mmCIF file of C-alpha atoms in Angstrom:
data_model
loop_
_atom_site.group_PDB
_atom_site.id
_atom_site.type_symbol
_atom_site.label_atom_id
_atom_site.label_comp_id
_atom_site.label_asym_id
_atom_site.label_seq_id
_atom_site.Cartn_x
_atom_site.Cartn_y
_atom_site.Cartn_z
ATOM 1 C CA UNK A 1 -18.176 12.026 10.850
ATOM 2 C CA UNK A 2 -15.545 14.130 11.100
ATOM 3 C CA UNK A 3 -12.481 13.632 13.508
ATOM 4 C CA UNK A 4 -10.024 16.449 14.790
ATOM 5 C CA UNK A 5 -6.274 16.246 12.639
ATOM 6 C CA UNK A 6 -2.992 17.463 14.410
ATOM 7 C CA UNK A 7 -0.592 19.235 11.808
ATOM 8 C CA UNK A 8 2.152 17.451 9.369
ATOM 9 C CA UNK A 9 3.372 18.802 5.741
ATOM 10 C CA UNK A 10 2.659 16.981 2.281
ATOM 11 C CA UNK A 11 4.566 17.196 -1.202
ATOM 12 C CA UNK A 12 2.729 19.488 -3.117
ATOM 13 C CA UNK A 13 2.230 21.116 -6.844
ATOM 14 C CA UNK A 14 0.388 20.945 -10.122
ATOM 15 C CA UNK A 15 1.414 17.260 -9.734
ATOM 16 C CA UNK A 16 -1.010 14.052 -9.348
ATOM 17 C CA UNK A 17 -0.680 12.709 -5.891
ATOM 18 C CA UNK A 18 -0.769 9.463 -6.908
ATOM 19 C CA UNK A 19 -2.739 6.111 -5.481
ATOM 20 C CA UNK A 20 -0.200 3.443 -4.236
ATOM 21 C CA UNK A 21 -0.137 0.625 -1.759
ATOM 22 C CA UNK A 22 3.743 1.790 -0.780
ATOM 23 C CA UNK A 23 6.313 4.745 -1.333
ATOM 24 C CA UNK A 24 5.849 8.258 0.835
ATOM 25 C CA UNK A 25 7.620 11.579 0.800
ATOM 26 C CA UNK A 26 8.312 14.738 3.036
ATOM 27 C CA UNK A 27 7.799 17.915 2.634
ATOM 28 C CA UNK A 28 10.561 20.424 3.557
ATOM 29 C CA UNK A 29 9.856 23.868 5.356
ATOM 30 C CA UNK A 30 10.820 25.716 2.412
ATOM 31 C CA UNK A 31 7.486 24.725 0.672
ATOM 32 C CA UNK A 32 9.699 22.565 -2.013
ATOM 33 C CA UNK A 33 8.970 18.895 -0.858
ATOM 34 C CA UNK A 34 11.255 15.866 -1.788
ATOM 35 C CA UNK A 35 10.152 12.228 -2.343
ATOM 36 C CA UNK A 36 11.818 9.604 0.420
ATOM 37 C CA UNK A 37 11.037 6.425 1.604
ATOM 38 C CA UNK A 38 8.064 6.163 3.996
ATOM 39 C CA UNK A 39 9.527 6.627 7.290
ATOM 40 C CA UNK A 40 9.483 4.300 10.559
ATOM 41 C CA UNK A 41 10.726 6.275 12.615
ATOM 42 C CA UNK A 42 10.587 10.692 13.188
ATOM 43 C CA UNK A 43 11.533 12.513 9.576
ATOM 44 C CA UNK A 44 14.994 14.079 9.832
ATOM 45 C CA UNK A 45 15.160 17.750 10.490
ATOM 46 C CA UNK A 46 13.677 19.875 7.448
ATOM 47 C CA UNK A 47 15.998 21.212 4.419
ATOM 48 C CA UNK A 48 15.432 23.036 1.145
ATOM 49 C CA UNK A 49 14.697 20.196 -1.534
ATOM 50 C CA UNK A 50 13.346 19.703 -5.204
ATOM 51 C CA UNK A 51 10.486 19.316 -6.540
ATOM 52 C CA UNK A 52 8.269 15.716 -6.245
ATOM 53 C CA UNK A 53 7.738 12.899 -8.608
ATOM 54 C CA UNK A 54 5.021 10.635 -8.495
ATOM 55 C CA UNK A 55 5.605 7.702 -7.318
ATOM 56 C CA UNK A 56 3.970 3.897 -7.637
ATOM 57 C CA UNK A 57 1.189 4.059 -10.204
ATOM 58 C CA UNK A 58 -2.612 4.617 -10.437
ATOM 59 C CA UNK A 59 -4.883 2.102 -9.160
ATOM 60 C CA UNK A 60 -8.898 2.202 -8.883
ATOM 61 C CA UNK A 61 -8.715 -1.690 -9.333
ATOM 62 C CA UNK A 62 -9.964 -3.862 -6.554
ATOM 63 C CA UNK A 63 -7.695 -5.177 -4.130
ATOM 64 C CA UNK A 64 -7.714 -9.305 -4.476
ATOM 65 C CA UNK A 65 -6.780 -10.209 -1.226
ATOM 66 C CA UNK A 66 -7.552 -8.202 1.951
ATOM 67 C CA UNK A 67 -3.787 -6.258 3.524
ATOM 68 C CA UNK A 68 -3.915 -7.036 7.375
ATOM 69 C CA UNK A 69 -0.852 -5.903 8.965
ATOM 70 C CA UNK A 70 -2.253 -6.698 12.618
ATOM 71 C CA UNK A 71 -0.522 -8.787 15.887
ATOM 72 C CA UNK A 72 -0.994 -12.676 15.549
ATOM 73 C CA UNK A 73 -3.418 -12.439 18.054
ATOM 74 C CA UNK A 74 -5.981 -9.754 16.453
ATOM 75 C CA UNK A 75 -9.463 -11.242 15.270
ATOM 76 C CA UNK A 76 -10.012 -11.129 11.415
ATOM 77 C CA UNK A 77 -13.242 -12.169 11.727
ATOM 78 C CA UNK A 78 -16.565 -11.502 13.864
ATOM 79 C CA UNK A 79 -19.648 -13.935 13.610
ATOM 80 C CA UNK A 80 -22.422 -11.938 15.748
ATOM 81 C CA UNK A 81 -24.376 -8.153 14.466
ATOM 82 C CA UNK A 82 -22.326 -4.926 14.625
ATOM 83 C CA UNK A 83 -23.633 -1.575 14.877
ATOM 84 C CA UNK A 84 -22.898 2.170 15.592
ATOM 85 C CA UNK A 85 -22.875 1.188 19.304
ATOM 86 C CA UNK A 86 -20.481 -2.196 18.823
ATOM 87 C CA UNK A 87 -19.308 -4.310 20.146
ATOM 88 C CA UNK A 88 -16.129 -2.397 18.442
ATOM 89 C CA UNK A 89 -13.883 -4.413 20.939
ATOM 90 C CA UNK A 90 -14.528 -7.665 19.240
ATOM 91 C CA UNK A 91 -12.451 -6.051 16.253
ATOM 92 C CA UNK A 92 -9.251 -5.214 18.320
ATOM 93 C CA UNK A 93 -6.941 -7.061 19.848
ATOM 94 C CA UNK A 94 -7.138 -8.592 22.919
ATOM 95 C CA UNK A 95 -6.580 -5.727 25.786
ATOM 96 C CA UNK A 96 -6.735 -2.976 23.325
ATOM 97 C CA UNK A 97 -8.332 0.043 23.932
ATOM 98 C CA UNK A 98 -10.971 1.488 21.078
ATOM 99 C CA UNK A 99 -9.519 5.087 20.575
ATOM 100 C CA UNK A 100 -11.898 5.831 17.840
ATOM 101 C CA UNK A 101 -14.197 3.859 16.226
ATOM 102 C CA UNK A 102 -16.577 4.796 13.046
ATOM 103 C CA UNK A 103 -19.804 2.201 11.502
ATOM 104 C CA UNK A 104 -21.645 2.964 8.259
ATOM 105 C CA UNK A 105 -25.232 1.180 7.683
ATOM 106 C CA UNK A 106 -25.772 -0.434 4.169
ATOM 107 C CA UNK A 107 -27.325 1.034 1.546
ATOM 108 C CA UNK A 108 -28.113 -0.140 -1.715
ATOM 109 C CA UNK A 109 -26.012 -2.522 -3.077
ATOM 110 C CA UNK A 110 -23.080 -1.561 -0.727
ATOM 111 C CA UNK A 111 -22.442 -3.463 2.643
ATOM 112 C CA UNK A 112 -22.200 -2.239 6.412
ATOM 113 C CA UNK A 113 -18.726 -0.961 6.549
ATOM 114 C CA UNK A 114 -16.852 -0.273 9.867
ATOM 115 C CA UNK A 115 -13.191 1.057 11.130
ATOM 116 C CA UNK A 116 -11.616 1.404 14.552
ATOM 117 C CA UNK A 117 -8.307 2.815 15.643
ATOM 118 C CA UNK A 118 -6.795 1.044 18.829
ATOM 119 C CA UNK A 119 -4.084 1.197 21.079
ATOM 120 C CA UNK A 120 -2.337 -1.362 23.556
ATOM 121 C CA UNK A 121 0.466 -1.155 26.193
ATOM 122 C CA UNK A 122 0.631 1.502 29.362
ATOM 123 C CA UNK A 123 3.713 3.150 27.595
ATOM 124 C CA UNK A 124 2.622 6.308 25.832
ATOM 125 C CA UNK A 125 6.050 6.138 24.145
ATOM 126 C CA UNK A 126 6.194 2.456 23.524
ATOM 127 C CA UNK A 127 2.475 1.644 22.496
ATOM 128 C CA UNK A 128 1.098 -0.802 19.469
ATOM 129 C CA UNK A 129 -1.318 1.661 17.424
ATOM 130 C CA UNK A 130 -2.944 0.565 14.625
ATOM 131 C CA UNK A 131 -6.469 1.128 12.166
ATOM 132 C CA UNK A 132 -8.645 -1.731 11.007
ATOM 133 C CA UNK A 133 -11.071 -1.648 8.361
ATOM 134 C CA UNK A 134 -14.019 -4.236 8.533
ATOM 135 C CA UNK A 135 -17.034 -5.159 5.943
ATOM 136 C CA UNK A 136 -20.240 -7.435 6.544
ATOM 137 C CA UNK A 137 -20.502 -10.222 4.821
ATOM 138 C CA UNK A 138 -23.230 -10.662 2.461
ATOM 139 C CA UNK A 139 -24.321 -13.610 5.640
ATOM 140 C CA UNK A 140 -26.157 -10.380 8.043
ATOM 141 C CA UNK A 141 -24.585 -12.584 10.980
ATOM 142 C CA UNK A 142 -20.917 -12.095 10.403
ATOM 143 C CA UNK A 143 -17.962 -9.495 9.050
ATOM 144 C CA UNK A 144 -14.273 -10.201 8.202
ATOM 145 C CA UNK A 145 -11.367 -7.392 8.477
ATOM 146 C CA UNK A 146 -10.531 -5.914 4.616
ATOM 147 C CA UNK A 147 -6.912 -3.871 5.774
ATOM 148 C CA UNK A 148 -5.201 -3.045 8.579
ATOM 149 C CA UNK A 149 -2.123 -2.189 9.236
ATOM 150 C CA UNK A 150 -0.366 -1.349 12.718
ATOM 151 C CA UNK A 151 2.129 0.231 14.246
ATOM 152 C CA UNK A 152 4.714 -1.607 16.331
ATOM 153 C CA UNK A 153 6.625 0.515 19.446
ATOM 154 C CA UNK A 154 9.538 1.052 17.275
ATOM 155 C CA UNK A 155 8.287 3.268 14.796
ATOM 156 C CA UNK A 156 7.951 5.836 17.522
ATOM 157 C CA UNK A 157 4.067 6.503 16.414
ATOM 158 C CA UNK A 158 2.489 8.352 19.402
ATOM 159 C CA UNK A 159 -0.984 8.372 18.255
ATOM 160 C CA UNK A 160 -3.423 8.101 15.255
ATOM 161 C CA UNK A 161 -6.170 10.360 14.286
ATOM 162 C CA UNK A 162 -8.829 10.012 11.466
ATOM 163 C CA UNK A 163 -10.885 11.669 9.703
ATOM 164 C CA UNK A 164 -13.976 9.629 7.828
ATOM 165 C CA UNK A 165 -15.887 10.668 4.409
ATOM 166 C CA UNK A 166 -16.203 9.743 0.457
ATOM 167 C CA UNK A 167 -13.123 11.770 -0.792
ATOM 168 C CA UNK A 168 -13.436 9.478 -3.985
ATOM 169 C CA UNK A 169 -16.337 9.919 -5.195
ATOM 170 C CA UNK A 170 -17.474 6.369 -5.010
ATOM 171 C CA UNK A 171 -20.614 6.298 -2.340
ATOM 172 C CA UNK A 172 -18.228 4.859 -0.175
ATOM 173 C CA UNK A 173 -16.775 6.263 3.316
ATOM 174 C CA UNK A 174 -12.716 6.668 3.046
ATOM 175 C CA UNK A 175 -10.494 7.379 5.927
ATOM 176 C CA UNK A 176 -7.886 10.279 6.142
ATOM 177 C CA UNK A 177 -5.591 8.244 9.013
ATOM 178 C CA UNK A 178 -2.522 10.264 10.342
ATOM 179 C CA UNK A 179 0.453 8.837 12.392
ATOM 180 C CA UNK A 180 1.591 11.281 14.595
ATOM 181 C CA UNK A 181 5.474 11.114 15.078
ATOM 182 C CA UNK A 182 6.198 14.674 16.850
ATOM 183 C CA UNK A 183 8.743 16.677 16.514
ATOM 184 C CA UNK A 184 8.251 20.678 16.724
ATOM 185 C CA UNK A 185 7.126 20.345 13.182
ATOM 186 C CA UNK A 186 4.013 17.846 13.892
ATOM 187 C CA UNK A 187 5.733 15.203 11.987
ATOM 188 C CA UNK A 188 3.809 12.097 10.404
ATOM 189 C CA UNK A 189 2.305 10.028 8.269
ATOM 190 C CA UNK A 190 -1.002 10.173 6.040
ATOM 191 C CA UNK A 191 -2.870 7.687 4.380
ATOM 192 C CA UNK A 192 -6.066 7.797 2.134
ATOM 193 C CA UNK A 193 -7.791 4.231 3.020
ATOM 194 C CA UNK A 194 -10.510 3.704 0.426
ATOM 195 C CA UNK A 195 -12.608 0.535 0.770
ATOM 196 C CA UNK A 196 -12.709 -1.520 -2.953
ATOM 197 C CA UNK A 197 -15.248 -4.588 -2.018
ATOM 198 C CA UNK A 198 -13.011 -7.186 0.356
ATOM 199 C CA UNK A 199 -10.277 -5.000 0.713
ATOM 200 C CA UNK A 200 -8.822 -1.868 0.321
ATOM 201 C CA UNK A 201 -7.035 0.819 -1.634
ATOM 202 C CA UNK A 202 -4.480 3.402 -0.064
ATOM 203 C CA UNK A 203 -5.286 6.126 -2.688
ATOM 204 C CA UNK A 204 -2.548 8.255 -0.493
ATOM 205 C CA UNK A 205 0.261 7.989 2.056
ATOM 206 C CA UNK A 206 2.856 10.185 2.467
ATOM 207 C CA UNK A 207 5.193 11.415 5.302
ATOM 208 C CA UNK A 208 5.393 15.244 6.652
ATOM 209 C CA UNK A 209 5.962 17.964 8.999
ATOM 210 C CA UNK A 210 4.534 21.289 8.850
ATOM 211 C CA UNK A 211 1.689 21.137 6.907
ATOM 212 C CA UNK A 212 -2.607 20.274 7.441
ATOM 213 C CA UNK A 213 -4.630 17.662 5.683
ATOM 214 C CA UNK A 214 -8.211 18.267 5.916
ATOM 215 C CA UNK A 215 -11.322 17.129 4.320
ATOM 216 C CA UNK A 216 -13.631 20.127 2.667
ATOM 217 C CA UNK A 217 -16.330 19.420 0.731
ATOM 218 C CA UNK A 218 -15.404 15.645 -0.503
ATOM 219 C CA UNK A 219 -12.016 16.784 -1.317
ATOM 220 C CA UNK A 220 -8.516 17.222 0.663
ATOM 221 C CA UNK A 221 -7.225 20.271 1.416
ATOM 222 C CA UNK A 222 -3.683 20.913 2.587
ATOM 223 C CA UNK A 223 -2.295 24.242 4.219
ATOM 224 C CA UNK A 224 1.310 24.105 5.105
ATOM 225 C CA UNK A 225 4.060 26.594 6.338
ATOM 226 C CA UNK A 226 6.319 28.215 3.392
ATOM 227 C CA UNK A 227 9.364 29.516 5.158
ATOM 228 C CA UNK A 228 12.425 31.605 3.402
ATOM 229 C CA UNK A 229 15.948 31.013 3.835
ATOM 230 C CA UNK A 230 16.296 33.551 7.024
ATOM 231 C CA UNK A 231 12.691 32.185 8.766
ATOM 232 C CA UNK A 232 12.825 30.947 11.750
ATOM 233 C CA UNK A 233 10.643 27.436 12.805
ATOM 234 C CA UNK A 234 8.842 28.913 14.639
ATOM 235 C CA UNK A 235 7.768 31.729 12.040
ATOM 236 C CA UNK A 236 6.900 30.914 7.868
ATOM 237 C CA UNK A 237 6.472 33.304 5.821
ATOM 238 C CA UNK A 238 3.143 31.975 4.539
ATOM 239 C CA UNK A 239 1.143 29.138 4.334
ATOM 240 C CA UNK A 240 0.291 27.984 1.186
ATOM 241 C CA UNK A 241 -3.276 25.686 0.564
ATOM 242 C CA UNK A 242 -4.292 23.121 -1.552
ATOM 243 C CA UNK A 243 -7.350 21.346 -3.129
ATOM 244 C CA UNK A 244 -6.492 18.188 -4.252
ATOM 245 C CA UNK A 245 -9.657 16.509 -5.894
ATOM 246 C CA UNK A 246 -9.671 12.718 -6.662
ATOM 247 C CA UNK A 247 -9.703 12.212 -10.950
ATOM 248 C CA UNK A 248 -10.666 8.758 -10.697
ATOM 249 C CA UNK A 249 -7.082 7.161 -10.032
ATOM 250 C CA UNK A 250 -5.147 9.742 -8.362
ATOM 251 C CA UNK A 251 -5.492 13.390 -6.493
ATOM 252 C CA UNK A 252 -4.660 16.396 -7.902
ATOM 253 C CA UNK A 253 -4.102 19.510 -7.439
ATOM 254 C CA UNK A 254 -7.020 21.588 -8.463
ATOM 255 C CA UNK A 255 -6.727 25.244 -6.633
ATOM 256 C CA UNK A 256 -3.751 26.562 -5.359
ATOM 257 C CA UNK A 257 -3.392 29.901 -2.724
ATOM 258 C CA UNK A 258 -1.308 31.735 -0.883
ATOM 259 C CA UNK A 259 -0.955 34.003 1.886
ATOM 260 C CA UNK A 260 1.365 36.301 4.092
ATOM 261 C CA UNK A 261 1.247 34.558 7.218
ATOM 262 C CA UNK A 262 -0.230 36.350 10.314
ATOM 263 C CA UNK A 263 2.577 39.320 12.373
ATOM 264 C CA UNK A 264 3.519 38.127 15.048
#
């Protein structure tokens, strides 16, 4: 399945991208990102920066208790049969509505797996948003919620998108979640969700304006705006793309290209 992404910028280079549970960093119009605290609210208007560090450390390990970051009164657990039609609204929320929704049937050895994205309140600027990840239980008859985290009105998130597939190579659907902040530069946050049996892994999150993350072939591919000192925000120079190919523990940077970006 494959879900529509709206634009954002990522620190870049021969570097790892590492996997973490925490950290972020943005990614400056000058095509030199800068490592910063995850964000809660819009990033700050782009400057020129240095080059990024990784941050956190690698970890494929599995995550020993599940990460629910949901509202007291969201369900953590369904006892009744799920499916690619629902009931997705028994995994929200009360009064949320499903804005995108995503169920993968067993196979082998690996469980049903299922996700939804949801949104409450009739504020577009002053909504809850959040994702939650669910997985059957080895019981057909029920499932219990493996992450989840949401976000509250004040970190001025007006929507999320996602994008599902196995970006690390495990047999395993991920998701590719983004936070949309706004801002002229598409501002937001990413995050790599990758299921690990009863919970989950974020393999990447990171804050950004500017820039694309798409997935290509079982890999992420970035494409964001390079501008020069005299380029105006409206017009980069080039864009420069990405592969970024998961080694087991972290993503890096495989393939690197640039281009002039289109005359005006």
């Amino acid at each position: 399945m494959r879900r529509a992404l709206v634009l954002g910028a990522l620190a870049l280079g021969a570097l790892a991208f590492v996997a973490c549970d925490g950290g972020g960093g943005a990614v400056s119009p000058t095509g030199s990102p800068s490592v910063t605290p995850e964000v809660t609210t819009s990033p700050p208007p782009p400057t020129a920066s240095a080059s990024p560090t990784p941050t956190g450390s690698p970890s494929a390990s599995l995550t020993p208790e599940p990460v629910l970051q949901l509202p007291p009164d969201a369900p953590t657990s369904f006892e009744g049969t799920l499916s690619a039609d629902g009931p997705f609204d028994a995994l929200v929320p009360p009064g949320a509505e499903i804005l995108d929704a995503w169920f993968r049937e067993p196979s082998g050895e690996l469980l049903a797996t299922a996700g939804v994205v949801w949104g409450r309140g009739a504020d577009p600027f002053a909504r809850e948003l959040g994702v939650v990840l669910w997985e059957r239980l080895p019981d057909p008859s029920g499932w219990r919620a493996t992450y989840a985290f949401t976000d509250g009105p004040a970190r001025g998130v007006l929507g999320i998108s996602v994008d599902v597939a196995d970006v690390t190579s495990d047999g395993i659907d991920d998701a590719l979640t983004f936070e949309s902040t706004g801002g002229s530069g598409a501002c937001g946050r990413w995050r790599v969700l990758a299921p690990r049996g009863g919970g989950a892994d974020v393999a990447l999150r990171r804050s950004t304006c500017d820039a694309q993350i798409s997935i290509v072939g079982g890999d992420l591919e970035l494409r964001e705006a390079v501008f020069e000192p005299d380029d105006a925000h409206c017009c980069p120079s080039a864009f420069r793309t990405t592969t970024l190919e998961w080694d087991g523990s972290a993503f890096v940077a495989t393939d690197v290209r640039e281009e002039p970006a289109p005359s005006p």
